[in-house]
Amino acid sequence: MKYIDEFQDPELARRLLDDIHATVTRPWALMEVCGGQTHSIIRHGIDQLLPDKIELIHGPGCPVCVTPLEVIDKALEIASRPEVIFCSFGDMLRVPGTGRDLFQVRGEGGDVRVVYSPLDALRIAQQNPDREVVFFGIGFETTAPPNAMTVHQARKLGIPNFSMLVSHVRVPPAIEAIMSSPSCRVQGFLAAGHVCSVMGMGEYPELAERFRVPIVVTGFEPLDILEGVRRTVRQLERGEHTVDNAYARAVRAEGNPAARAMLEDVFDVTDRAWRGIGVIPQSGWRLAPKYRAYDAEHRFSVEGIRTQEPAECRSGEVLQGLLKPHECEAFGTLCTPRTPLGATMVSSEGACAAYYLYRRLDMPAAKAQEATPVV
Amino acid sequence: MCLAVPGRVLDIEERDGTRMATVDFGGVVKEVCLEYLPDLKVGEYAIVHVGFALQRLDEESARQTLELFAELGLLQEEFGDPWETAAEAAGSEPVEEVRNQ
């Protein structure tokens, strides 16, 4: 138990682990949906503290990773225009598009700016009325309400030089797609806590019932994850499949009604392509018709950009839990954070980045040496 | 991306018809929109994601989480210089951030 002393409350961690070890009688495969949880798991060695019978499969909940290559290419095209100030969250800077990324566009003279909040981009638009300000609106249900509010404000305040490149995705259809796949091994889900703090838990009972899987809403801290695993395993051992909330301090059953109402107003549900995975029906949001004037894709006529994804990056299999990052032949050699083939290697929530930063599994010593970042 | 950090409301004001607050995240102070938690009061804690308060949090949980995030360097990741981070990862020189005119 080499990591246990590093937990905030080692005693509680030990009690949770003892309970899990005492409960498990046979192998179970659980999926943590959220990339933030994946990083927490690998960083703290949680998967190594759990009984061998429990396998944690890493899910597709990294919005940076699942943003399709062609959306990145649309962003690069828009960001390269001289009249544009392109605003983005910091974690999109190094996501590879075709041949370059936003960081390089900036180096080539493009006006790319990182903002903390989408409202900062709106303020930049107000301060620069002679420039077009575009915000890169990606993310799951946690990030969609802030972006929705920003478009709503732009319309309310009549700010004509602001628009958003939208590529939002939703968790429940992804769970449905994973469970419907013939190669699916997932028997229980740790649902993403912050997504549920917005959306509540109403979308999950139907999925738990239909696929007969326990779904446990789980937080991000190591102790939260252990508690999520403990509750999921208890259900599996008893043959139950209900929706449970192990993150009650931040998640209420109804979520945040004001945020959900804004999502309804600003966005329409749509089919959405996920990088490396393909189209998942009804898995995303696009701007509703009354906000079309604020749609950057339409404003800059980039709807037609179509990009083939490179075959050598196997992030799609990683995102579906079919492949562990270190099982990819490019991991740590062809593909590193410095020279990433795909987004999973550069995102702070990408499974490949987590394995690269915190672990070099099954790699020859020389390769591990070469793959180890200079800190 | 889905990282949400607990913060304490220092003060509240209306701006452009929008409820905004100054929020303290363990020493880093940011402007935060309260439209999704309109009855949040000065002194209370909330989980904040990309400049929006999304859910109330009790003080004890908020303090513990902030302590852990500070220890893990997550606050630096959330509020630090993204250009520096990107440059470091890309193995090149940082680019000067454009000052907002």
XYZ file of C-alpha atoms in Angstrom:
476
model
C 0.000 0.000 0.000
C 2.602 2.475 -1.054
C 0.241 5.421 -1.609
C -2.094 5.160 1.345
C -0.121 7.510 3.619
C -0.553 10.243 1.022
C -4.341 10.291 1.409
C -5.835 13.243 3.259
C -7.296 10.876 5.820
C -5.244 7.653 5.633
C -7.322 6.036 8.376
C -10.584 6.548 6.462
C -8.916 5.397 3.227
C -7.798 2.212 4.963
C -11.298 1.565 6.333
C -12.887 2.028 2.901
C -10.292 -0.251 1.298
C -10.740 -2.913 3.991
C -14.478 -2.835 3.368
C -13.990 -3.198 -0.402
C -11.510 -6.081 0.066
C -13.935 -7.813 2.443
C -16.900 -7.365 0.087
C -15.433 -8.583 -3.206
C -15.861 -12.260 -4.006
C -15.452 -12.275 -7.807
C -14.090 -10.108 -10.658
C -15.882 -6.871 -11.504
C -15.151 -4.237 -14.177
C -16.171 -0.670 -13.302
C -15.887 2.363 -15.544
C -15.070 5.803 -14.202
C -16.634 8.055 -16.831
C -14.782 11.251 -16.041
C -11.195 12.008 -17.093
C -10.668 14.014 -13.902
C -11.382 10.833 -11.954
C -8.997 8.864 -14.214
C -6.175 11.269 -13.326
C -6.997 11.028 -9.633
C -7.020 7.209 -9.831
C -3.667 6.903 -11.607
C -1.993 9.712 -9.667
C -2.871 8.199 -6.298
C -2.457 4.576 -7.372
C -6.068 3.811 -6.417
C -6.297 1.027 -9.007
C -3.279 -0.643 -7.358
C -4.776 -0.373 -3.869
C -8.001 -2.092 -4.916
C -8.385 -5.887 -4.920
C -7.029 -7.565 -8.074
C -10.576 -8.686 -8.804
C -11.664 -5.079 -9.448
C -10.683 -3.562 -12.778
C -11.176 0.141 -13.404
C -11.861 0.888 -17.071
C -11.214 4.489 -18.106
C -14.144 6.157 -19.833
C -14.613 8.843 -22.507
C -15.275 11.746 -20.111
C -12.538 14.069 -21.336
C -14.171 16.803 -23.418
C -10.858 17.922 -24.871
C -10.128 14.357 -26.009
C -13.485 13.716 -27.671
C -13.676 16.998 -29.604
C -13.524 15.815 -33.233
C -10.435 16.587 -35.285
C -12.535 18.517 -37.792
C -13.836 20.816 -35.035
C -10.205 21.511 -34.025
C -9.454 22.249 -37.702
C -12.415 24.657 -37.817
C -11.037 26.388 -34.727
C -7.565 26.659 -36.307
C -9.063 28.076 -39.517
C -11.079 30.720 -37.633
C -8.215 31.563 -35.245
C -5.875 32.211 -38.197
C -8.017 35.036 -39.566
C -6.617 38.536 -39.009
C -9.945 40.038 -37.933
C -10.468 37.399 -35.226
C -9.575 37.278 -31.546
C -9.931 33.581 -30.730
C -10.624 32.811 -27.060
C -10.339 29.371 -25.510
C -9.816 27.535 -22.259
C -6.133 26.734 -21.735
C -6.492 22.994 -22.166
C -7.314 23.320 -25.876
C -3.999 25.006 -26.790
C -2.025 21.874 -27.593
C -4.733 19.584 -28.927
C -3.404 18.513 -32.323
C -5.441 19.427 -35.374
C -4.232 18.584 -38.863
C -0.552 19.486 -38.709
C -0.744 22.158 -35.993
C -2.490 23.384 -32.861
C -3.736 26.695 -31.409
C -0.378 27.222 -29.703
C 1.321 27.207 -33.132
C -1.369 29.447 -34.662
C -0.525 31.922 -31.906
C 3.200 31.600 -32.747
C 2.371 32.347 -36.391
C 0.737 35.639 -35.370
C -2.863 34.580 -34.761
C -4.560 36.426 -31.902
C -5.343 33.483 -29.616
C -6.181 34.271 -26.003
C -6.795 32.027 -23.031
C -9.696 32.946 -20.785
C -10.699 31.650 -17.373
C -14.416 32.103 -18.058
C -16.462 32.419 -21.273
C -17.730 35.754 -19.889
C -14.141 37.033 -20.220
C -14.430 36.437 -23.979
C -17.643 38.457 -24.031
C -15.871 41.307 -22.250
C -13.044 41.177 -24.824
C -15.726 41.521 -27.543
C -17.156 44.602 -25.798
C -13.658 46.120 -25.535
C -12.797 45.393 -29.204
C -15.871 46.365 -31.264
C -13.820 46.420 -34.499
C -12.704 42.774 -34.126
C -14.598 39.470 -34.312
C -14.313 37.608 -30.997
C -14.889 33.850 -31.099
C -15.065 31.572 -28.071
C -14.329 27.839 -28.351
C -17.313 26.292 -26.543
C -16.511 22.693 -25.731
C -17.240 20.540 -22.709
C -19.735 18.272 -20.997
C -22.829 19.253 -19.016
C -20.666 21.023 -16.417
C -19.238 23.526 -18.900
C -22.283 23.886 -21.152
C -24.323 26.112 -18.757
C -21.573 28.764 -18.427
C -21.220 28.800 -22.221
C -25.013 28.919 -22.667
C -25.259 31.897 -20.304
C -22.546 33.691 -22.279
C -24.391 33.344 -25.610
C -27.610 34.373 -23.863
C -25.856 37.503 -22.508
C -24.391 38.339 -25.930
C -27.906 38.325 -27.381
C -29.436 40.197 -24.439
C -26.765 42.933 -24.510
C -26.721 43.033 -28.330
C -22.997 42.344 -28.776
C -22.740 41.724 -32.534
C -19.019 40.859 -32.775
C -19.197 37.794 -30.496
C -19.797 34.202 -31.591
C -19.135 30.685 -30.313
C -17.760 27.552 -31.948
C -19.880 24.941 -30.153
C -19.017 21.278 -29.709
C -20.757 20.236 -26.495
C -21.276 16.615 -25.474
C -23.560 14.781 -23.012
C -22.709 11.862 -20.726
C -25.864 9.647 -20.697
C -25.843 8.903 -24.466
C -22.162 7.964 -24.161
C -22.989 5.497 -21.362
C -25.737 4.099 -23.584
C -23.320 3.735 -26.528
C -20.708 1.998 -24.346
C -23.273 -0.425 -22.891
C -24.745 -1.183 -26.339
C -21.384 -2.225 -27.786
C -20.915 -5.994 -28.208
C -17.379 -5.726 -26.778
C -18.577 -3.955 -23.612
C -17.190 -5.363 -20.352
C -18.470 -2.638 -18.009
C -20.583 -3.904 -15.093
C -20.916 -0.707 -13.071
C -20.400 3.031 -13.530
C -18.906 5.770 -11.411
C -20.881 8.745 -12.764
C -19.187 12.155 -12.995
C -20.005 14.236 -9.917
C -19.867 17.709 -11.407
C -21.984 16.772 -14.423
C -24.620 15.595 -11.925
C -24.286 18.758 -9.811
C -25.767 20.515 -12.871
C -28.016 17.839 -14.408
C -29.090 15.975 -11.291
C -29.650 12.240 -11.407
C -32.884 11.990 -13.384
C -31.334 10.615 -16.585
C -29.707 7.607 -14.921
C -32.430 5.309 -13.456
C -33.628 4.322 -16.920
C -30.054 3.411 -17.982
C -29.389 1.493 -14.742
C -32.603 -0.470 -15.243
C -32.230 -1.137 -18.979
C -28.605 -2.301 -18.806
C -28.837 -3.700 -15.269
C -25.785 -1.734 -14.078
C -25.314 0.166 -10.828
C -24.565 3.854 -11.440
C -22.961 5.659 -8.491
C -22.471 9.436 -8.641
C -18.882 9.965 -7.490
C -16.621 12.914 -6.647
C -13.020 13.487 -7.684
C -10.930 13.289 -4.566
C -9.255 9.966 -3.729
C -11.576 9.281 -0.792
C -14.615 10.116 -2.953
C -13.471 7.617 -5.571
C -12.921 4.884 -2.977
C -16.421 5.502 -1.615
C -17.877 5.374 -5.157
C -16.103 2.066 -5.807
C -17.213 0.679 -2.417
C -20.880 1.435 -3.084
C -20.753 0.105 -6.664
C -19.106 -3.155 -5.603
C -21.631 -3.637 -2.753
C -24.469 -3.358 -5.274
C -22.781 -5.763 -7.716
C -22.156 -8.343 -5.017
C -25.836 -8.160 -3.995
C -27.082 -8.341 -7.591
C -28.530 -4.801 -7.411
C -28.472 -2.092 -10.068
C -29.705 1.225 -8.706
C -28.614 4.861 -8.988
C -26.835 5.996 -5.831
C -25.288 9.328 -4.807
C -21.875 9.064 -3.162
C -21.197 12.798 -3.677
C -24.144 14.252 -1.762
C -22.214 17.308 -0.560
C -22.204 18.663 -4.134
C -25.013 16.808 -5.931
C -28.722 17.157 -5.349
C -31.240 14.926 -7.119
C -32.635 17.830 -9.170
C -29.184 19.253 -10.024
C -29.212 22.986 -10.714
C -32.638 23.859 -12.203
C -31.598 27.366 -13.328
C -28.649 25.963 -15.274
C -30.806 23.244 -16.836
C -33.399 25.825 -17.920
C -30.681 27.883 -19.628
C -29.412 24.791 -21.478
C -32.977 24.168 -22.724
C -33.245 27.748 -23.971
C -29.871 28.121 -25.708
C -29.115 24.640 -27.058
C -30.853 21.903 -29.039
C -29.861 18.261 -28.575
C -28.137 16.891 -31.683
C -26.122 13.888 -32.908
C -22.440 14.530 -32.277
C -19.219 12.922 -33.524
C -16.722 11.961 -30.796
C -13.049 11.912 -31.725
C -11.878 8.349 -32.292
C -15.335 6.928 -31.558
C -17.667 8.247 -34.259
C -21.188 9.637 -34.168
C -23.234 8.968 -31.024
C -26.938 9.783 -31.533
C -28.349 12.676 -29.483
C -25.037 12.986 -27.618
C -24.377 16.680 -28.077
C -25.758 20.179 -28.127
C -25.782 22.817 -30.832
C -27.077 26.377 -30.643
C -30.858 26.635 -30.998
C -32.160 28.430 -34.126
C -32.857 31.704 -32.281
C -29.126 31.914 -31.391
C -27.881 30.986 -34.877
C -26.484 34.503 -35.392
C -23.940 33.654 -32.650
C -22.821 30.384 -34.247
C -19.187 30.805 -35.369
C -19.381 27.816 -37.728
C -22.105 29.582 -39.660
C -20.611 33.087 -39.357
C -17.207 32.020 -40.732
C -18.588 29.454 -43.211
C -16.476 26.574 -41.918
C -19.309 24.017 -41.833
C -17.793 22.298 -44.867
C -14.445 21.375 -43.250
C -14.180 17.583 -43.109
C -11.103 15.815 -41.728
C -10.097 12.141 -41.667
C -8.696 11.118 -38.309
C -5.186 9.612 -38.388
C -5.075 5.819 -38.155
C -1.949 5.665 -35.964
C -3.690 7.255 -32.953
C -5.719 4.658 -31.049
C -7.285 7.116 -28.615
C -10.772 6.035 -29.706
C -10.141 2.577 -28.241
C -8.661 4.159 -25.101
C -11.724 6.410 -24.732
C -14.061 3.408 -24.994
C -12.101 1.443 -22.414
C -11.039 -1.179 -24.984
C -7.317 -0.401 -24.688
C -5.147 0.788 -21.795
C -2.877 3.700 -22.826
C 0.396 1.773 -22.377
C -0.912 -1.019 -24.622
C -0.751 1.357 -27.625
C 2.465 0.800 -29.590
C 2.954 4.565 -30.057
C 2.731 5.305 -26.296
C 5.874 6.994 -24.989
C 7.765 6.765 -28.298
C 5.936 8.212 -31.307
C 3.377 9.772 -28.993
C 4.454 11.898 -25.993
C 3.131 15.156 -24.509
C 5.755 16.964 -26.610
C 4.768 15.191 -29.832
C 1.172 14.040 -29.259
C -0.668 11.979 -31.869
C -3.991 12.614 -30.178
C -5.688 14.712 -27.538
C -5.614 12.012 -24.843
C -1.855 12.617 -24.526
C -2.100 16.388 -23.922
C -5.322 16.896 -21.999
C -5.136 17.245 -18.230
C -7.994 14.730 -18.231
C -6.644 12.395 -20.915
C -5.949 8.799 -19.870
C -2.724 8.631 -21.959
C -1.417 11.791 -20.267
C -2.215 10.314 -16.840
C -0.297 7.108 -17.580
C 2.598 9.059 -19.089
C 2.862 11.440 -16.136
C 2.403 9.010 -13.286
C 3.290 5.563 -14.549
C 5.324 3.682 -17.135
C 3.759 0.254 -17.160
C 5.261 -2.651 -19.048
C 7.775 -0.469 -20.840
C 11.377 -1.525 -21.396
C 13.739 0.477 -19.155
C 15.310 2.368 -22.061
C 11.922 3.326 -23.449
C 10.684 4.433 -20.028
C 13.827 6.548 -19.607
C 13.231 8.154 -22.990
C 9.535 8.691 -22.186
C 10.142 10.269 -18.808
C 9.567 14.004 -18.886
C 12.298 16.247 -17.494
C 10.667 17.872 -14.480
C -12.027 20.949 -17.860
C -14.593 19.671 -15.382
C -12.455 20.708 -12.445
C -14.625 22.784 -10.154
C -13.002 24.586 -7.263
C -14.704 25.596 -4.009
C -14.565 29.307 -3.276
C -15.884 31.751 -0.680
C -18.005 34.756 -1.700
C -16.371 38.038 -0.650
C -18.895 40.460 -2.141
C -21.767 40.602 -4.618
C -22.839 43.206 -7.190
C -25.101 43.567 -10.234
C -23.207 44.149 -13.478
C -24.900 44.519 -16.902
C -28.026 43.135 -15.207
C -26.067 40.046 -14.104
C -25.408 38.913 -10.534
C -21.617 38.773 -10.113
C -19.423 38.075 -7.092
C -15.805 38.346 -6.062
C -14.776 34.884 -4.889
C -11.703 33.767 -2.956
C -10.142 30.405 -3.852
C -7.595 29.898 -1.091
C -5.879 33.193 -1.870
C -6.662 33.556 -5.602
C -9.517 36.012 -6.147
C -11.732 35.825 -9.261
C -14.919 37.342 -10.672
C -17.697 34.742 -10.627
C -21.218 34.762 -12.084
C -23.978 33.873 -9.578
C -26.896 33.651 -12.025
C -27.206 29.886 -11.423
C -27.126 30.274 -7.619
C -28.928 33.617 -7.165
C -29.509 33.245 -3.418
C -25.848 32.601 -2.561
C -24.737 35.101 0.115
C -21.499 36.770 1.151
C -19.452 34.394 3.310
C -20.976 31.228 1.795
C -19.070 28.664 -0.263
C -19.878 27.287 -3.695
C -18.327 25.011 -6.278
C -17.147 27.213 -9.138
C -16.464 26.038 -12.669
C -15.067 28.358 -15.390
C -16.260 31.459 -13.552
C -19.766 30.223 -12.643
C -21.045 29.129 -9.233
C -22.860 25.834 -9.825
C -23.673 24.387 -6.403
C -23.505 25.374 -2.721
C -20.944 23.630 -0.538
C -20.587 23.508 3.236
C -17.553 25.286 4.676
C -15.872 22.168 6.096
C -15.958 20.274 2.764
C -14.827 23.384 0.896
C -11.816 23.887 3.175
C -10.739 20.253 2.923
C -11.003 20.253 -0.861
C -9.084 23.533 -1.207
C -6.341 22.182 1.040
C -6.032 19.042 -1.071
C -6.071 20.965 -4.375
C -3.351 23.317 -3.130
C -1.241 20.325 -2.077
C -1.652 18.635 -5.457
C -0.876 21.773 -7.442
C -4.369 21.765 -8.971
C -4.967 25.412 -8.063
C -1.841 26.329 -10.028
C -3.160 24.267 -12.945
C -6.528 26.056 -12.773
C -5.344 29.624 -12.173
C -1.720 29.579 -13.400
C -0.348 30.786 -16.749
C -1.689 28.455 -19.475
C 0.820 29.713 -22.067
C 3.702 28.781 -19.825
C 2.200 25.326 -19.265
C 1.650 24.789 -22.995
C 5.146 26.025 -23.879
C 6.712 23.746 -21.289
C 4.806 20.748 -22.649
C 5.663 21.640 -26.241
C 9.307 22.186 -25.326
C 9.417 25.741 -26.653
C 9.666 29.300 -25.397
C 6.538 30.779 -23.772
C 4.602 33.301 -25.832
C 3.724 36.657 -24.342
C 0.029 36.827 -23.517
C -1.689 39.719 -25.280
C -2.846 42.286 -22.794
C -6.566 42.816 -23.101
C -6.945 46.218 -24.724
